[in-house]
Amino acid sequence: MAGRTHTVTNQAPPLTGYDVFTSDRALTEAVRRHLPADLREEALAELSGTGRAGGALQTQEWSRQAGANPPVLRTHDRFGHRVDEVDFHPAWHRLLGKGVSAGLTDAWSRPGGHVRRAAGFVVWTQVEAGTCGPLSTTHAAVPALRADPGPAAEWVPRLTSRVYDRELRPARLKAGVLFGTGLTERQGGSDLRATTTAARPLAEDGTYELTGHKWFCSAPMSDGFLVLARAPGGLTCFLVPRVLADGTRNVFLIQRLKDTLGDRSNACAEVEFAGTWARRVGEEGRGPAVITGTLAAARFDRVLGSAGLMRQAVAQAVHHCGYREVSGGMLVDRPLMRNVLADLAVESEAATTLGLRLAAAHDAAEGGDEREAALLRLAVPAAKYWVTKRCAPVVLEAAECLGGDGYVEESGMPRLVRESPLHSIGEGAANVQALEVLRTLGREPEVLDAYLTEVGRARGADHRLDAAIRELLTELADLAAAEGRARLLAERLALVLQGALLVRYAPPEVADAFCASRLGGDGGTAFGTLPPSLDLASVVRRARPEV
C-alpha cells in the first residue's frame, strides 16, 4: 500500500464491548452487600443492562460525538422573538435519555433506591459525565420540593419518571421533566446570604415575580429550576418553570453559556430574571432550610461522580498496561508499574466502597433510621471534601500510565482529566465542606456517636486502623479554634471511615495496602510508593476490567 511505512503492533485494543458494572468488582460486591436479598438479583440484572449499554461501542461513539459538538445558545428565533434555548447534538439526547430510562433521576420511589441509583450513577459517569449533571440536579430537586405539598404533587412524579421528553411545554403535558438549579450569584459565590435576586409577591397566593441574576445556572435547558431569592420575609426557595401553564414561555434570559474547564457536552449558563414568574416552595424566609436536602443530595452525587471518574481512569490504565509489552514482558507485570496501578486501584476502591455505604445510609434514613441520618450529616461533607480532592491526582496519574497516548483526545483520558476537578468545586468547594464538618461536629453531638459506631465495627481487625482511630479521637477532643485545621480533620474522618469499610468488606490485600499507606504512613506522597511487600499483583488483577 502506498505510503505504508510500518506495521502497527504492541497497542492495547480499545476498552469497549464490556459490562461497565459487572467488570467493577468493588461496585458489584457493594450492591450485593447493601441490598436485601429480595431486591438483589433484579437490581444486579438492571445494573448489568446499564453497564452493557455503557460499554457498547455505539454508546462510546455517542459520548465522543457529544463532547466534540458542544451545546450552542440560541437566544432568538428567525423572526426575532426571544427563545433562550440551548441546542445539543443528537448524541447528547440519546445519552441523556438512556440515563433517565436507567432510573438515574430517582432514588426516592422504590426500596433500595439509593444503592441502586448510586451504582448506576457511578457507571454512567464513566460513560458520559456531562449528562450526569442534569441527571443529578433533577434527582436532587426532590427533597426541596417535598417541603411543599402543592409543587411536590405536580412535579415529583415527573422528576422521578423514566421518560425523557426534550420538548419545552407545560409540565402537565409531559410524562417526564428535568430540573436545574440557580443559586449562585456573582457577588456571593458559596455565600447564599449575599443573594440579591428579589421576589415580589403577586396576587395569587404563593406566586411571585423575580428580578435578578444567577452567575451559575445548571442545566439551562431544563423544564424547571430551584432558585433562591429575597422575598419580604427573607431568603426563600422558588420553583421557576421554563413554560407557564398556558403554554407561554416564562421570562428566562440566558445571557451566555459558560466556557468551562470540564466536559464539553454539558451546558451551564448565566441567566437574568426580569419579571419572571415563580412559585414559592416552603415558607418565606426558609429558603436555606428548604434546600438543605437538595444540597446534600447534590454533594453526595459529587462523591459518586468522582468515584466513577476514578474507576474509569483506573480501568483504562490497567487495561492498557495489560496489553502493552515492554522489555519482553507485559507492562502490568513490571514491579514499578504494578505499584502505581495498585495504588490507584486502592484509591478507586476506597471511593466506591464509601460511596455505596453512604447510599445504603440514605436508604436507611429514608426509612426513619435516625442513626444513619446522623452519620450522613457528618460523612457526606467529609466524603465530599476528601474523595473529590483525590479524583484529579488519580485521573492524572492514570493518564500518565498510557504515556503519550493518554495525552491524545482519542484515548478519552483528556476528557476525564478535564472533568476531574469539577466535583471538588461544585456544590461548595473544599473549604465549604471542611467547615461544614466542623460546624456539624460542634452543633450535633449525635453525628460523632454515629460515626464512631460505624468505624468501631472494624476495631481490632488492623492495628494501623486502631491507631488512626485513637489519633482521630485526640484531634476531636479539642475543637476550639479548629477552623485552621478543618481540612485535616475532614481528611482524617474520611480516611478512617474508608479504612474501616475496607477492613470489613474488601479483600485482605486491598485493605492491607490502604491501611499501610493511608493510615500507617508506610509509603510516599506520590502514587506508586506502596510497600513492595504487599500483594500488589492481586490488587491489580481485581481492578482489571473483563472484556
Short mmCIF file of C-alpha atoms in Angstrom, two decimals, residues 187-497:
data_model
loop_
_atom_site.label_atom_id
_atom_site.label_comp_id
_atom_site.label_asym_id
_atom_site.label_seq_id
_atom_site.Cartn_x
_atom_site.Cartn_y
_atom_site.Cartn_z
CA GLN A 187 -21.16 38.79 44.24
CA GLY A 188 -21.78 35.88 46.63
CA GLY A 189 -20.39 32.61 45.32
CA SER A 190 -20.97 29.98 48.01
CA ASP A 191 -22.29 32.63 50.42
CA LEU A 192 -26.01 32.31 49.76
CA ARG A 193 -26.70 35.07 52.31
CA ALA A 194 -25.36 37.51 49.72
CA THR A 195 -28.24 36.74 47.34
CA THR A 196 -29.76 39.90 45.83
CA THR A 197 -32.38 38.47 43.44
CA ALA A 198 -35.69 39.99 44.58
CA ALA A 199 -39.08 38.28 44.78
CA ARG A 200 -42.22 40.46 44.69
CA PRO A 201 -45.49 38.77 45.76
CA LEU A 202 -48.24 38.59 43.13
CA ALA A 203 -51.98 38.49 43.69
CA GLU A 204 -52.24 34.68 43.57
CA ASP A 205 -51.13 33.16 46.85
CA GLY A 206 -47.66 31.61 46.68
CA THR A 207 -46.71 33.24 43.38
CA TYR A 208 -44.04 35.89 42.88
CA GLU A 209 -42.21 37.93 40.28
CA LEU A 210 -38.41 37.58 40.30
CA THR A 211 -35.86 40.20 39.31
CA GLY A 212 -32.14 39.49 39.40
CA HIS A 213 -29.41 37.24 38.04
CA LYS A 214 -27.70 33.90 38.61
CA TRP A 215 -23.99 33.61 37.85
CA PHE A 216 -24.11 29.82 37.52
CA CYS A 217 -27.35 28.17 36.42
CA SER A 218 -27.03 24.44 35.85
CA ALA A 219 -28.85 22.52 33.11
CA PRO A 220 -30.36 25.62 31.45
CA MET A 221 -32.39 23.50 29.00
CA SER A 222 -34.46 22.08 31.88
CA ASP A 223 -38.19 22.30 32.48
CA GLY A 224 -37.86 23.93 35.88
CA PHE A 225 -35.36 25.38 38.32
CA LEU A 226 -34.91 25.75 42.05
CA VAL A 227 -33.93 29.35 42.74
CA LEU A 228 -33.18 31.36 45.87
CA ALA A 229 -34.45 34.94 46.05
CA ARG A 230 -35.26 37.56 48.69
CA ALA A 231 -38.97 37.79 49.47
CA PRO A 232 -40.39 40.24 52.04
CA GLY A 233 -39.97 37.53 54.68
CA GLY A 234 -36.36 36.76 53.83
CA LEU A 235 -34.37 34.34 51.68
CA THR A 236 -36.86 31.94 50.09
CA CYS A 237 -36.83 28.97 47.74
CA PHE A 238 -38.76 29.23 44.46
CA LEU A 239 -39.71 26.99 41.59
CA VAL A 240 -39.21 28.69 38.22
CA PRO A 241 -40.84 26.83 35.31
CA ARG A 242 -39.49 27.37 31.79
CA VAL A 243 -43.00 27.18 30.30
CA LEU A 244 -46.07 28.53 32.08
CA ALA A 245 -49.33 26.62 32.46
CA ASP A 246 -50.91 28.41 29.47
CA GLY A 247 -48.04 27.37 27.19
CA THR A 248 -46.23 30.72 27.06
CA ARG A 249 -42.51 30.95 27.79
CA ASN A 250 -41.52 32.26 31.19
CA VAL A 251 -39.02 35.12 31.26
CA PHE A 252 -35.72 33.24 31.50
CA LEU A 253 -32.99 35.20 29.77
CA ILE A 254 -29.88 33.15 29.06
CA GLN A 255 -27.09 35.71 28.76
CA ARG A 256 -24.36 33.27 27.79
CA LEU A 257 -23.12 29.73 28.26
CA LYS A 258 -20.09 29.36 30.48
CA ASP A 259 -16.85 28.31 28.78
CA THR A 260 -15.78 25.88 31.49
CA LEU A 261 -12.80 23.63 32.13
CA GLY A 262 -14.75 20.37 32.38
CA ASP A 263 -16.67 18.25 29.91
CA ARG A 264 -17.64 19.92 26.65
CA SER A 265 -21.03 18.25 26.23
CA ASN A 266 -22.92 19.86 29.13
CA ALA A 267 -24.16 23.43 29.50
CA CYS A 268 -24.01 25.91 32.36
CA ALA A 269 -25.35 29.43 31.94
CA GLU A 270 -25.63 32.94 33.27
CA VAL A 271 -29.31 33.90 33.43
CA GLU A 272 -31.35 37.00 34.17
CA PHE A 273 -34.81 37.21 35.72
CA ALA A 274 -36.84 40.24 34.67
CA GLY A 275 -40.45 39.84 35.76
CA THR A 276 -40.04 36.07 35.90
CA TRP A 277 -42.98 34.10 37.30
CA ALA A 278 -42.15 31.79 40.22
CA ARG A 279 -43.94 29.67 42.81
CA ARG A 280 -42.78 29.68 46.40
CA VAL A 281 -41.52 26.35 47.80
CA GLY A 282 -41.91 26.24 51.57
CA GLU A 283 -42.38 29.30 53.75
CA GLU A 284 -40.90 32.73 53.19
CA GLY A 285 -37.53 33.11 54.85
CA ARG A 286 -36.97 29.35 54.98
CA GLY A 287 -35.05 29.04 51.72
CA PRO A 288 -31.75 27.72 53.13
CA ALA A 289 -33.58 25.12 55.23
CA VAL A 290 -35.73 24.02 52.27
CA ILE A 291 -32.75 23.37 50.02
CA THR A 292 -30.65 21.60 52.67
CA GLY A 293 -31.70 18.16 51.45
CA THR A 294 -31.18 19.15 47.84
CA LEU A 295 -27.65 20.38 48.53
CA ALA A 296 -26.86 17.19 50.46
CA ALA A 297 -28.10 15.02 47.58
CA ALA A 298 -26.11 17.04 45.04
CA ARG A 299 -22.98 16.88 47.20
CA PHE A 300 -23.33 13.14 47.54
CA ASP A 301 -23.50 12.88 43.75
CA ARG A 302 -20.15 14.67 43.63
CA VAL A 303 -18.71 11.79 45.66
CA LEU A 304 -20.26 9.25 43.30
CA GLY A 305 -19.16 11.20 40.23
CA SER A 306 -15.58 11.29 41.48
CA ALA A 307 -15.71 7.55 42.20
CA GLY A 308 -16.92 6.95 38.65
CA LEU A 309 -14.20 9.07 37.06
CA MET A 310 -11.53 7.36 39.15
CA ARG A 311 -12.83 3.92 38.27
CA GLN A 312 -12.86 4.62 34.53
CA ALA A 313 -9.36 6.12 34.65
CA VAL A 314 -8.00 3.12 36.56
CA ALA A 315 -9.81 0.67 34.27
CA GLN A 316 -8.26 2.31 31.21
CA ALA A 317 -4.79 2.34 32.77
CA VAL A 318 -4.86 -1.32 33.87
CA HIS A 319 -6.35 -2.36 30.52
CA HIS A 320 -3.62 -0.54 28.59
CA CYS A 321 -0.80 -1.93 30.70
CA GLY A 322 -2.23 -5.43 30.41
CA TYR A 323 -1.66 -5.38 26.65
CA ARG A 324 1.43 -3.21 26.35
CA GLU A 325 4.69 -5.15 26.08
CA VAL A 326 8.00 -3.72 27.28
CA SER A 327 11.40 -5.38 27.65
CA GLY A 328 10.00 -8.77 26.77
CA GLY A 329 7.13 -8.71 29.25
CA MET A 330 3.80 -7.05 29.89
CA LEU A 331 3.91 -3.57 31.37
CA VAL A 332 1.38 -4.57 34.02
CA ASP A 333 3.89 -7.10 35.37
CA ARG A 334 6.77 -4.67 35.80
CA PRO A 335 7.19 -4.08 39.56
CA LEU A 336 7.14 -0.29 39.45
CA MET A 337 4.15 -0.02 37.11
CA ARG A 338 2.34 -2.66 39.16
CA ASN A 339 2.94 -0.49 42.23
CA VAL A 340 1.43 2.56 40.51
CA LEU A 341 -1.60 0.65 39.26
CA ALA A 342 -2.23 -1.00 42.61
CA ASP A 343 -2.02 2.34 44.40
CA LEU A 344 -4.54 3.85 42.00
CA ALA A 345 -6.82 0.82 42.32
CA VAL A 346 -6.81 1.07 46.10
CA GLU A 347 -7.85 4.73 45.94
CA SER A 348 -10.60 3.93 43.47
CA GLU A 349 -11.98 1.05 45.52
CA ALA A 350 -11.93 3.14 48.71
CA ALA A 351 -14.02 5.82 46.99
CA THR A 352 -16.53 3.32 45.60
CA THR A 353 -16.87 1.45 48.88
CA LEU A 354 -17.51 4.65 50.81
CA GLY A 355 -19.97 5.94 48.23
CA LEU A 356 -22.11 2.81 48.29
CA ARG A 357 -22.05 2.64 52.09
CA LEU A 358 -23.41 6.18 52.21
CA ALA A 359 -26.04 5.25 49.64
CA ALA A 360 -27.16 2.47 51.97
CA ALA A 361 -27.30 5.01 54.78
CA HIS A 362 -29.58 7.16 52.61
CA ASP A 363 -31.95 4.24 52.13
CA ALA A 364 -31.98 3.56 55.87
CA ALA A 365 -32.52 7.25 56.68
CA GLU A 366 -35.45 7.37 54.26
CA GLY A 367 -36.92 4.53 56.30
CA GLY A 368 -36.59 6.54 59.53
CA ASP A 369 -33.22 5.36 60.88
CA GLU A 370 -32.01 8.37 62.87
CA ARG A 371 -28.51 6.99 63.47
CA GLU A 372 -27.91 6.54 59.74
CA ALA A 373 -29.27 10.03 59.09
CA ALA A 374 -26.83 11.39 61.68
CA LEU A 375 -23.96 9.52 60.04
CA LEU A 376 -24.82 11.12 56.71
CA ARG A 377 -24.76 14.65 58.12
CA LEU A 378 -21.09 14.21 59.03
CA ALA A 379 -19.89 11.67 56.49
CA VAL A 380 -21.27 13.32 53.34
CA PRO A 381 -19.35 16.63 53.70
CA ALA A 382 -16.23 14.72 54.82
CA ALA A 383 -16.50 12.39 51.83
CA LYS A 384 -17.30 15.28 49.50
CA TYR A 385 -14.14 17.00 50.73
CA TRP A 386 -11.78 14.05 50.51
CA VAL A 387 -12.99 11.84 47.65
CA THR A 388 -13.39 14.75 45.25
CA LYS A 389 -9.92 16.02 46.22
CA ARG A 390 -8.41 12.65 45.33
CA CYS A 391 -10.11 12.48 41.94
CA ALA A 392 -7.83 14.77 39.93
CA PRO A 393 -4.49 13.25 41.02
CA VAL A 394 -5.82 9.72 40.40
CA VAL A 395 -7.02 10.57 36.91
CA LEU A 396 -3.81 12.42 36.03
CA GLU A 397 -1.64 9.52 37.20
CA ALA A 398 -3.79 7.02 35.32
CA ALA A 399 -3.49 9.08 32.13
CA GLU A 400 0.29 9.02 32.53
CA CYS A 401 0.18 5.21 32.59
CA LEU A 402 -0.80 5.39 28.92
CA GLY A 403 2.24 7.52 28.13
CA GLY A 404 1.76 9.85 25.16
CA ASP A 405 -1.44 8.05 24.19
CA GLY A 406 -3.02 9.31 27.39
CA TYR A 407 -2.40 12.88 26.24
CA VAL A 408 -4.32 12.34 22.99
CA GLU A 409 -8.04 13.11 22.85
CA GLU A 410 -8.86 9.85 21.09
CA SER A 411 -7.85 7.91 24.21
CA GLY A 412 -10.64 9.54 26.22
CA MET A 413 -8.25 10.30 29.06
CA PRO A 414 -8.06 14.08 28.48
CA ARG A 415 -11.85 14.21 28.87
CA LEU A 416 -11.55 12.53 32.27
CA VAL A 417 -8.71 14.88 33.24
CA ARG A 418 -10.75 17.97 32.36
CA GLU A 419 -13.71 16.72 34.34
CA SER A 420 -11.76 15.57 37.41
CA PRO A 421 -11.54 18.94 39.30
CA LEU A 422 -15.26 19.70 38.90
CA HIS A 423 -16.66 17.70 41.77
CA SER A 424 -14.41 19.35 44.34
CA ILE A 425 -15.70 22.78 43.27
CA GLY A 426 -19.40 22.10 42.67
CA GLU A 427 -21.98 22.45 45.46
CA GLY A 428 -19.47 24.05 47.80
CA ALA A 429 -15.73 23.83 47.33
CA ALA A 430 -13.28 22.14 49.70
CA ASN A 431 -13.21 24.82 52.40
CA VAL A 432 -17.01 24.92 52.49
CA GLN A 433 -17.13 21.17 53.10
CA ALA A 434 -14.38 21.21 55.73
CA LEU A 435 -16.14 24.00 57.64
CA GLU A 436 -19.43 22.13 57.36
CA VAL A 437 -17.76 19.14 59.01
CA LEU A 438 -16.59 21.40 61.83
CA ARG A 439 -19.97 23.07 62.29
CA THR A 440 -21.79 19.75 62.30
CA LEU A 441 -19.49 18.32 64.97
CA GLY A 442 -19.99 21.42 67.09
CA ARG A 443 -23.77 21.58 66.98
CA GLU A 444 -24.84 17.93 66.68
CA PRO A 445 -23.13 15.57 69.15
CA GLU A 446 -25.12 12.62 67.83
CA VAL A 447 -23.26 12.68 64.49
CA LEU A 448 -19.99 11.76 66.18
CA ASP A 449 -21.66 8.92 68.05
CA ALA A 450 -23.00 7.57 64.76
CA TYR A 451 -19.61 7.90 63.09
CA LEU A 452 -17.71 6.21 65.93
CA THR A 453 -20.25 3.39 65.99
CA GLU A 454 -19.63 2.82 62.29
CA VAL A 455 -15.83 2.83 62.42
CA GLY A 456 -15.90 0.93 65.72
CA ARG A 457 -17.28 -2.12 63.92
CA ALA A 458 -13.81 -2.64 62.44
CA ARG A 459 -11.82 -2.13 65.64
CA GLY A 460 -9.32 -4.87 66.42
CA ALA A 461 -9.04 -6.01 62.79
CA ASP A 462 -5.99 -3.91 61.87
CA HIS A 463 -3.53 -2.26 64.24
CA ARG A 464 -2.96 0.69 61.90
CA LEU A 465 -6.67 1.42 61.76
CA ASP A 466 -6.90 1.17 65.54
CA ALA A 467 -4.05 3.65 65.93
CA ALA A 468 -5.69 6.02 63.41
CA ILE A 469 -8.96 5.92 65.37
CA ARG A 470 -7.12 6.79 68.58
CA GLU A 471 -5.33 9.69 66.89
CA LEU A 472 -8.62 10.94 65.47
CA LEU A 473 -10.24 10.89 68.90
CA THR A 474 -7.37 13.04 70.18
CA GLU A 475 -7.98 15.50 67.35
CA LEU A 476 -11.71 15.59 68.09
CA ALA A 477 -11.18 16.22 71.78
CA ASP A 478 -10.32 19.87 71.15
CA LEU A 479 -12.42 21.65 68.53
CA ALA A 480 -11.84 25.12 69.95
CA ALA A 481 -10.25 27.39 67.36
CA ALA A 482 -10.17 24.41 64.96
CA GLU A 483 -11.02 26.29 61.75
CA GLY A 484 -7.39 26.40 60.62
CA ARG A 485 -7.18 22.61 60.72
CA ALA A 486 -10.67 21.88 59.40
CA ARG A 487 -9.31 20.35 56.20
CA LEU A 488 -7.03 18.00 58.11
CA LEU A 489 -9.91 16.95 60.33
CA ALA A 490 -12.20 16.26 57.34
CA GLU A 491 -9.43 14.27 55.66
CA ARG A 492 -8.84 12.09 58.71
CA LEU A 493 -12.54 11.46 59.24
CA ALA A 494 -12.84 10.28 55.62
CA LEU A 495 -9.68 8.17 55.68
CA VAL A 496 -10.57 6.39 58.91
CA LEU A 497 -14.07 5.67 57.61
#
